[in-house]
Amino acid sequence: MITISNLTKKYGDKYALDNISFNVKKGEVLGFLGPNGAGKSTLLRMMAGIIRPDEGEIQIDGMPVYENEEAKKLFFYISDDSYFPANYTAMDLVRFYRNFYPQFRTRFFHELMEQFHLEENRRIATFSKGMKKQVLVIIGVCAATKYLFCDETFDGLDPVMRQAVKSLFASEIMNREFTPVIASHNLRELEDICDHVGLLHKGGILLSKDLED
């Protein structure tokens, strides 16, 4: 479980996050919804241990995440502006991430790339925006971590691909301990994927409820 307690982050005199507290339960698909500037990316970067909070604490399975290598082995983070080295192929990315995630499921990666009709040895720079996001989702799932953090990862995926990713997530949740956390500004990107949604506005959580509610 991920526990976030009294999390606060300011940039100058502006609050990116203002005293946020909530829990991420095991095995649910959690979505953060909010307009641009609501604090979604800041929250995910803090959960990934990239940004240090001004106040409060984030714990993953009882461990503080910031500058904690053991905690960071438990999740894979897909940022909104992921960087790819110029000539990297999808297989090059796999070789890179296997250094950090020794449990990486390479055979499953091959299967998913074929299922999603993506070429493993084609330069990622030649992929469309949606195809790049599909590759990152596949690598994130194949890293076999307990948690997957997705920042605007589903923005731009067509309905067929969203359904394919939703099915992939559902299969992972059924077969192992897996909890995706997704941030988006678009409710339609989340409504067929998430079990629980938190609405962020001006650095605070307006509501946190099951999607059905």
PDB file of C-alpha atoms in Angstrom:
ATOM      1  CA  MET A   1       0.000   0.000   0.000  1.00  0.00           C
ATOM      2  CA  ILE A   2       1.066   3.580  -0.652  1.00  0.00           C
ATOM      3  CA  THR A   3       0.431   6.017   2.176  1.00  0.00           C
ATOM      4  CA  ILE A   4       0.563   9.779   1.587  1.00  0.00           C
ATOM      5  CA  SER A   5       0.383  11.941   4.697  1.00  0.00           C
ATOM      6  CA  ASN A   6       0.006  15.745   4.854  1.00  0.00           C
ATOM      7  CA  LEU A   7       1.912  16.253   1.600  1.00  0.00           C
ATOM      8  CA  THR A   8       2.778  19.863   0.771  1.00  0.00           C
ATOM      9  CA  LYS A   9       4.924  21.370  -2.008  1.00  0.00           C
ATOM     10  CA  LYS A  10       5.368  25.070  -2.831  1.00  0.00           C
ATOM     11  CA  TYR A  11       7.075  26.797  -5.732  1.00  0.00           C
ATOM     12  CA  GLY A  12       7.709  30.335  -4.568  1.00  0.00           C
ATOM     13  CA  ASP A  13       4.446  31.487  -3.009  1.00  0.00           C
ATOM     14  CA  LYS A  14       2.320  29.053  -5.060  1.00  0.00           C
ATOM     15  CA  TYR A  15       1.125  25.743  -3.648  1.00  0.00           C
ATOM     16  CA  ALA A  16       1.546  22.868  -6.097  1.00  0.00           C
ATOM     17  CA  LEU A  17       0.157  20.539  -3.411  1.00  0.00           C
ATOM     18  CA  ASP A  18      -1.452  21.676  -0.188  1.00  0.00           C
ATOM     19  CA  ASN A  19      -1.660  19.215   2.723  1.00  0.00           C
ATOM     20  CA  ILE A  20      -2.782  16.145   0.772  1.00  0.00           C
ATOM     21  CA  SER A  21      -3.423  12.802   2.475  1.00  0.00           C
ATOM     22  CA  PHE A  22      -4.730   9.543   1.000  1.00  0.00           C
ATOM     23  CA  ASN A  23      -3.936   5.850   0.556  1.00  0.00           C
ATOM     24  CA  VAL A  24      -3.499   3.746  -2.575  1.00  0.00           C
ATOM     25  CA  LYS A  25      -4.936   0.309  -1.934  1.00  0.00           C
ATOM     26  CA  LYS A  26      -3.408  -2.853  -3.284  1.00  0.00           C
ATOM     27  CA  GLY A  27      -4.886  -4.135  -6.546  1.00  0.00           C
ATOM     28  CA  GLU A  28      -7.038  -1.137  -7.496  1.00  0.00           C
ATOM     29  CA  VAL A  29      -6.573   1.138 -10.500  1.00  0.00           C
ATOM     30  CA  LEU A  30      -6.371   4.679  -9.117  1.00  0.00           C
ATOM     31  CA  GLY A  31      -6.802   7.750 -11.302  1.00  0.00           C
ATOM     32  CA  PHE A  32      -5.936  11.373 -10.538  1.00  0.00           C
ATOM     33  CA  LEU A  33      -8.090  13.757 -12.526  1.00  0.00           C
ATOM     34  CA  GLY A  34      -7.643  17.508 -12.795  1.00  0.00           C
ATOM     35  CA  PRO A  35      -6.950  20.417 -15.159  1.00  0.00           C
ATOM     36  CA  ASN A  36      -3.448  21.408 -16.186  1.00  0.00           C
ATOM     37  CA  GLY A  37      -1.656  22.916 -13.199  1.00  0.00           C
ATOM     38  CA  ALA A  38      -3.737  21.034 -10.637  1.00  0.00           C
ATOM     39  CA  GLY A  39      -0.672  19.267  -9.222  1.00  0.00           C
ATOM     40  CA  LYS A  40      -0.999  15.835 -10.848  1.00  0.00           C
ATOM     41  CA  SER A  41       2.515  15.626 -12.266  1.00  0.00           C
ATOM     42  CA  THR A  42       4.049  17.053  -9.090  1.00  0.00           C
ATOM     43  CA  LEU A  43       2.215  14.421  -7.041  1.00  0.00           C
ATOM     44  CA  LEU A  44       3.391  11.544  -9.239  1.00  0.00           C
ATOM     45  CA  ARG A  45       6.978  12.830  -9.243  1.00  0.00           C
ATOM     46  CA  MET A  46       6.888  12.922  -5.459  1.00  0.00           C
ATOM     47  CA  MET A  47       5.457   9.401  -5.368  1.00  0.00           C
ATOM     48  CA  ALA A  48       8.337   8.369  -7.635  1.00  0.00           C
ATOM     49  CA  GLY A  49      10.850   9.993  -5.284  1.00  0.00           C
ATOM     50  CA  ILE A  50      12.020  12.545  -7.855  1.00  0.00           C
ATOM     51  CA  ILE A  51      10.838  15.630  -5.932  1.00  0.00           C
ATOM     52  CA  ARG A  52      11.222  16.042  -2.188  1.00  0.00           C
ATOM     53  CA  PRO A  53       8.102  17.316  -0.398  1.00  0.00           C
ATOM     54  CA  ASP A  54       8.336  20.489   1.695  1.00  0.00           C
ATOM     55  CA  GLU A  55       6.160  18.840   4.329  1.00  0.00           C
ATOM     56  CA  GLY A  56       4.574  15.440   4.801  1.00  0.00           C
ATOM     57  CA  GLU A  57       5.663  11.939   3.834  1.00  0.00           C
ATOM     58  CA  ILE A  58       5.138   9.267   1.184  1.00  0.00           C
ATOM     59  CA  GLN A  59       5.626   5.620   2.110  1.00  0.00           C
ATOM     60  CA  ILE A  60       5.511   2.643  -0.224  1.00  0.00           C
ATOM     61  CA  ASP A  61       4.953  -0.632   1.617  1.00  0.00           C
ATOM     62  CA  GLY A  62       6.098   1.067   4.821  1.00  0.00           C
ATOM     63  CA  MET A  63       9.282   2.578   3.351  1.00  0.00           C
ATOM     64  CA  PRO A  64       9.902   6.276   2.670  1.00  0.00           C
ATOM     65  CA  VAL A  65      10.354   6.707  -1.082  1.00  0.00           C
ATOM     66  CA  TYR A  66      12.639   9.730  -1.388  1.00  0.00           C
ATOM     67  CA  GLU A  67      16.273   8.678  -1.990  1.00  0.00           C
ATOM     68  CA  ASN A  68      15.393   5.093  -1.075  1.00  0.00           C
ATOM     69  CA  GLU A  69      16.662   2.577  -3.626  1.00  0.00           C
ATOM     70  CA  GLU A  70      14.745  -0.335  -2.110  1.00  0.00           C
ATOM     71  CA  ALA A  71      11.425   1.534  -2.313  1.00  0.00           C
ATOM     72  CA  LYS A  72      12.102   2.556  -5.918  1.00  0.00           C
ATOM     73  CA  LYS A  73      12.445  -1.080  -6.956  1.00  0.00           C
ATOM     74  CA  LEU A  74       8.736  -1.468  -6.222  1.00  0.00           C
ATOM     75  CA  PHE A  75       7.437   0.843  -8.975  1.00  0.00           C
ATOM     76  CA  PHE A  76       7.933   1.887 -12.591  1.00  0.00           C
ATOM     77  CA  TYR A  77       7.284   5.536 -13.482  1.00  0.00           C
ATOM     78  CA  ILE A  78       6.159   6.746 -16.925  1.00  0.00           C
ATOM     79  CA  SER A  79       6.454  10.524 -17.135  1.00  0.00           C
ATOM     80  CA  ASP A  80       4.442  12.786 -19.421  1.00  0.00           C
ATOM     81  CA  ASP A  81       7.587  13.867 -21.275  1.00  0.00           C
ATOM     82  CA  SER A  82       9.620  10.669 -21.395  1.00  0.00           C
ATOM     83  CA  TYR A  83      13.052  11.008 -22.971  1.00  0.00           C
ATOM     84  CA  PHE A  84      14.409   8.515 -25.505  1.00  0.00           C
ATOM     85  CA  PRO A  85      18.062   8.485 -26.618  1.00  0.00           C
ATOM     86  CA  ALA A  86      18.201   9.405 -30.300  1.00  0.00           C
ATOM     87  CA  ASN A  87      18.867   6.009 -31.864  1.00  0.00           C
ATOM     88  CA  TYR A  88      17.239   3.766 -29.254  1.00  0.00           C
ATOM     89  CA  THR A  89      14.921   0.974 -30.267  1.00  0.00           C
ATOM     90  CA  ALA A  90      12.394  -0.659 -27.954  1.00  0.00           C
ATOM     91  CA  MET A  91      14.867  -3.512 -27.393  1.00  0.00           C
ATOM     92  CA  ASP A  92      17.547  -0.992 -26.400  1.00  0.00           C
ATOM     93  CA  LEU A  93      15.155   0.312 -23.747  1.00  0.00           C
ATOM     94  CA  VAL A  94      14.604  -3.228 -22.495  1.00  0.00           C
ATOM     95  CA  ARG A  95      18.363  -3.767 -22.147  1.00  0.00           C
ATOM     96  CA  PHE A  96      18.607  -0.480 -20.247  1.00  0.00           C
ATOM     97  CA  TYR A  97      15.764  -1.188 -17.813  1.00  0.00           C
ATOM     98  CA  ARG A  98      16.887  -4.761 -17.127  1.00  0.00           C
ATOM     99  CA  ASN A  99      19.822  -3.210 -15.259  1.00  0.00           C
ATOM    100  CA  PHE A 100      17.395  -1.716 -12.736  1.00  0.00           C
ATOM    101  CA  TYR A 101      14.657  -4.368 -12.789  1.00  0.00           C
ATOM    102  CA  PRO A 102      16.363  -7.787 -12.828  1.00  0.00           C
ATOM    103  CA  GLN A 103      12.935  -9.467 -12.729  1.00  0.00           C
ATOM    104  CA  PHE A 104      12.113  -7.927 -16.150  1.00  0.00           C
ATOM    105  CA  ARG A 105       9.988 -10.350 -18.222  1.00  0.00           C
ATOM    106  CA  THR A 106      11.678 -10.231 -21.620  1.00  0.00           C
ATOM    107  CA  ARG A 107       9.648 -13.062 -23.145  1.00  0.00           C
ATOM    108  CA  PHE A 108       6.409 -11.338 -22.134  1.00  0.00           C
ATOM    109  CA  PHE A 109       7.731  -8.119 -23.695  1.00  0.00           C
ATOM    110  CA  HIS A 110       8.181  -9.907 -27.040  1.00  0.00           C
ATOM    111  CA  GLU A 111       4.629 -11.279 -26.812  1.00  0.00           C
ATOM    112  CA  LEU A 112       3.085  -7.887 -26.038  1.00  0.00           C
ATOM    113  CA  MET A 113       5.016  -6.067 -28.762  1.00  0.00           C
ATOM    114  CA  GLU A 114       3.669  -8.578 -31.263  1.00  0.00           C
ATOM    115  CA  GLN A 115       0.161  -8.302 -29.820  1.00  0.00           C
ATOM    116  CA  PHE A 116       0.248  -4.488 -30.105  1.00  0.00           C
ATOM    117  CA  HIS A 117       1.783  -4.690 -33.624  1.00  0.00           C
ATOM    118  CA  LEU A 118       4.917  -2.756 -32.634  1.00  0.00           C
ATOM    119  CA  GLU A 119       8.386  -3.369 -34.086  1.00  0.00           C
ATOM    120  CA  GLU A 120      11.021  -4.133 -31.457  1.00  0.00           C
ATOM    121  CA  ASN A 121      14.027  -3.031 -33.514  1.00  0.00           C
ATOM    122  CA  ARG A 122      12.574   0.112 -35.055  1.00  0.00           C
ATOM    123  CA  ARG A 123      13.928   3.418 -33.734  1.00  0.00           C
ATOM    124  CA  ILE A 124      11.479   4.853 -31.187  1.00  0.00           C
ATOM    125  CA  ALA A 125      11.982   8.326 -32.665  1.00  0.00           C
ATOM    126  CA  THR A 126      10.068   7.158 -35.755  1.00  0.00           C
ATOM    127  CA  PHE A 127       7.042   6.027 -33.702  1.00  0.00           C
ATOM    128  CA  SER A 128       3.912   8.145 -33.344  1.00  0.00           C
ATOM    129  CA  LYS A 129       3.072   9.681 -29.958  1.00  0.00           C
ATOM    130  CA  GLY A 130       0.536   6.955 -29.254  1.00  0.00           C
ATOM    131  CA  MET A 131       2.944   4.188 -30.245  1.00  0.00           C
ATOM    132  CA  LYS A 132       5.636   5.588 -27.914  1.00  0.00           C
ATOM    133  CA  LYS A 133       3.148   5.499 -25.041  1.00  0.00           C
ATOM    134  CA  GLN A 134       2.207   1.925 -25.863  1.00  0.00           C
ATOM    135  CA  VAL A 135       5.885   0.897 -25.766  1.00  0.00           C
ATOM    136  CA  LEU A 136       6.328   2.536 -22.355  1.00  0.00           C
ATOM    137  CA  VAL A 137       3.215   0.848 -20.952  1.00  0.00           C
ATOM    138  CA  ILE A 138       4.464  -2.522 -22.202  1.00  0.00           C
ATOM    139  CA  ILE A 139       7.895  -1.972 -20.670  1.00  0.00           C
ATOM    140  CA  GLY A 140       6.309  -0.733 -17.439  1.00  0.00           C
ATOM    141  CA  VAL A 141       4.176  -3.862 -17.157  1.00  0.00           C
ATOM    142  CA  CYS A 142       7.055  -6.166 -18.094  1.00  0.00           C
ATOM    143  CA  ALA A 143       9.260  -4.611 -15.402  1.00  0.00           C
ATOM    144  CA  ALA A 144       7.063  -6.681 -13.055  1.00  0.00           C
ATOM    145  CA  THR A 145       6.932  -4.047 -10.315  1.00  0.00           C
ATOM    146  CA  LYS A 146       4.103  -3.909  -7.770  1.00  0.00           C
ATOM    147  CA  TYR A 147       3.148  -0.351  -8.775  1.00  0.00           C
ATOM    148  CA  LEU A 148       3.012   1.476 -12.105  1.00  0.00           C
ATOM    149  CA  PHE A 149       2.805   5.303 -12.159  1.00  0.00           C
ATOM    150  CA  CYS A 150       1.429   6.762 -15.404  1.00  0.00           C
ATOM    151  CA  ASP A 151       1.448  10.535 -16.088  1.00  0.00           C
ATOM    152  CA  GLU A 152      -0.924  11.350 -18.976  1.00  0.00           C
ATOM    153  CA  THR A 153       0.077   7.999 -20.470  1.00  0.00           C
ATOM    154  CA  PHE A 154      -3.387   7.348 -21.943  1.00  0.00           C
ATOM    155  CA  ASP A 155      -3.787  10.792 -23.478  1.00  0.00           C
ATOM    156  CA  GLY A 156      -3.880  10.246 -27.231  1.00  0.00           C
ATOM    157  CA  LEU A 157      -4.501   6.495 -27.223  1.00  0.00           C
ATOM    158  CA  ASP A 158      -7.396   5.492 -29.433  1.00  0.00           C
ATOM    159  CA  PRO A 159     -10.340   3.609 -27.870  1.00  0.00           C
ATOM    160  CA  VAL A 160      -9.106   0.231 -29.123  1.00  0.00           C
ATOM    161  CA  MET A 161      -5.682   0.727 -27.528  1.00  0.00           C
ATOM    162  CA  ARG A 162      -7.215   1.991 -24.276  1.00  0.00           C
ATOM    163  CA  GLN A 163      -9.311  -1.160 -24.125  1.00  0.00           C
ATOM    164  CA  ALA A 164      -6.249  -3.304 -24.836  1.00  0.00           C
ATOM    165  CA  VAL A 165      -4.297  -1.588 -22.042  1.00  0.00           C
ATOM    166  CA  LYS A 166      -7.269  -1.910 -19.683  1.00  0.00           C
ATOM    167  CA  SER A 167      -7.423  -5.649 -20.418  1.00  0.00           C
ATOM    168  CA  LEU A 168      -3.683  -5.934 -19.863  1.00  0.00           C
ATOM    169  CA  PHE A 169      -3.956  -4.180 -16.495  1.00  0.00           C
ATOM    170  CA  ALA A 170      -6.890  -6.369 -15.466  1.00  0.00           C
ATOM    171  CA  SER A 171      -4.930  -9.506 -16.356  1.00  0.00           C
ATOM    172  CA  GLU A 172      -1.918  -8.337 -14.351  1.00  0.00           C
ATOM    173  CA  ILE A 173      -4.070  -7.496 -11.314  1.00  0.00           C
ATOM    174  CA  MET A 174      -5.656 -10.956 -11.435  1.00  0.00           C
ATOM    175  CA  ASN A 175      -2.354 -12.815 -11.809  1.00  0.00           C
ATOM    176  CA  ARG A 176       0.018 -10.932  -9.521  1.00  0.00           C
ATOM    177  CA  GLU A 177       0.289  -8.034  -7.081  1.00  0.00           C
ATOM    178  CA  PHE A 178      -0.104  -5.003  -9.355  1.00  0.00           C
ATOM    179  CA  THR A 179      -1.476  -1.502  -8.729  1.00  0.00           C
ATOM    180  CA  PRO A 180      -1.536   1.157 -11.483  1.00  0.00           C
ATOM    181  CA  VAL A 181      -1.799   4.861 -10.611  1.00  0.00           C
ATOM    182  CA  ILE A 182      -2.816   7.094 -13.537  1.00  0.00           C
ATOM    183  CA  ALA A 183      -2.895  10.897 -13.825  1.00  0.00           C
ATOM    184  CA  SER A 184      -4.934  12.600 -16.552  1.00  0.00           C
ATOM    185  CA  HIS A 185      -6.791  15.832 -17.303  1.00  0.00           C
ATOM    186  CA  ASN A 186      -9.416  13.936 -19.291  1.00  0.00           C
ATOM    187  CA  LEU A 187     -12.140  11.918 -17.553  1.00  0.00           C
ATOM    188  CA  ARG A 188     -12.829   9.955 -20.733  1.00  0.00           C
ATOM    189  CA  GLU A 189      -9.257   8.656 -20.620  1.00  0.00           C
ATOM    190  CA  LEU A 190      -9.925   7.209 -17.158  1.00  0.00           C
ATOM    191  CA  GLU A 191     -13.553   6.170 -17.052  1.00  0.00           C
ATOM    192  CA  ASP A 192     -13.010   2.763 -18.671  1.00  0.00           C
ATOM    193  CA  ILE A 193      -9.776   2.028 -16.783  1.00  0.00           C
ATOM    194  CA  CYS A 194      -9.985   3.201 -13.151  1.00  0.00           C
ATOM    195  CA  ASP A 195     -11.733   1.785 -10.092  1.00  0.00           C
ATOM    196  CA  HIS A 196     -11.149   4.857  -7.936  1.00  0.00           C
ATOM    197  CA  VAL A 197     -10.700   8.516  -8.880  1.00  0.00           C
ATOM    198  CA  GLY A 198      -9.291  11.483  -6.974  1.00  0.00           C
ATOM    199  CA  LEU A 199     -10.148  14.968  -8.254  1.00  0.00           C
ATOM    200  CA  LEU A 200      -7.300  17.465  -7.854  1.00  0.00           C
ATOM    201  CA  HIS A 201      -7.839  21.212  -7.976  1.00  0.00           C
ATOM    202  CA  LYS A 202      -5.313  23.942  -7.127  1.00  0.00           C
ATOM    203  CA  GLY A 203      -3.127  21.537  -5.184  1.00  0.00           C
ATOM    204  CA  GLY A 204      -5.873  19.973  -3.086  1.00  0.00           C
ATOM    205  CA  ILE A 205      -8.125  16.920  -3.372  1.00  0.00           C
ATOM    206  CA  LEU A 206     -11.741  17.940  -3.930  1.00  0.00           C
ATOM    207  CA  LEU A 207     -13.039  14.387  -3.745  1.00  0.00           C
ATOM    208  CA  SER A 208     -11.848  10.804  -3.726  1.00  0.00           C
ATOM    209  CA  LYS A 209     -14.423   8.173  -4.608  1.00  0.00           C
ATOM    210  CA  ASP A 210     -15.032   4.954  -6.461  1.00  0.00           C
ATOM    211  CA  LEU A 211     -15.715   5.668 -10.110  1.00  0.00           C
ATOM    212  CA  GLU A 212     -19.214   4.177  -9.899  1.00  0.00           C
ATOM    213  CA  ASP A 213     -20.132   6.738  -7.223  1.00  0.00           C
TER     214      ASP A 213
END
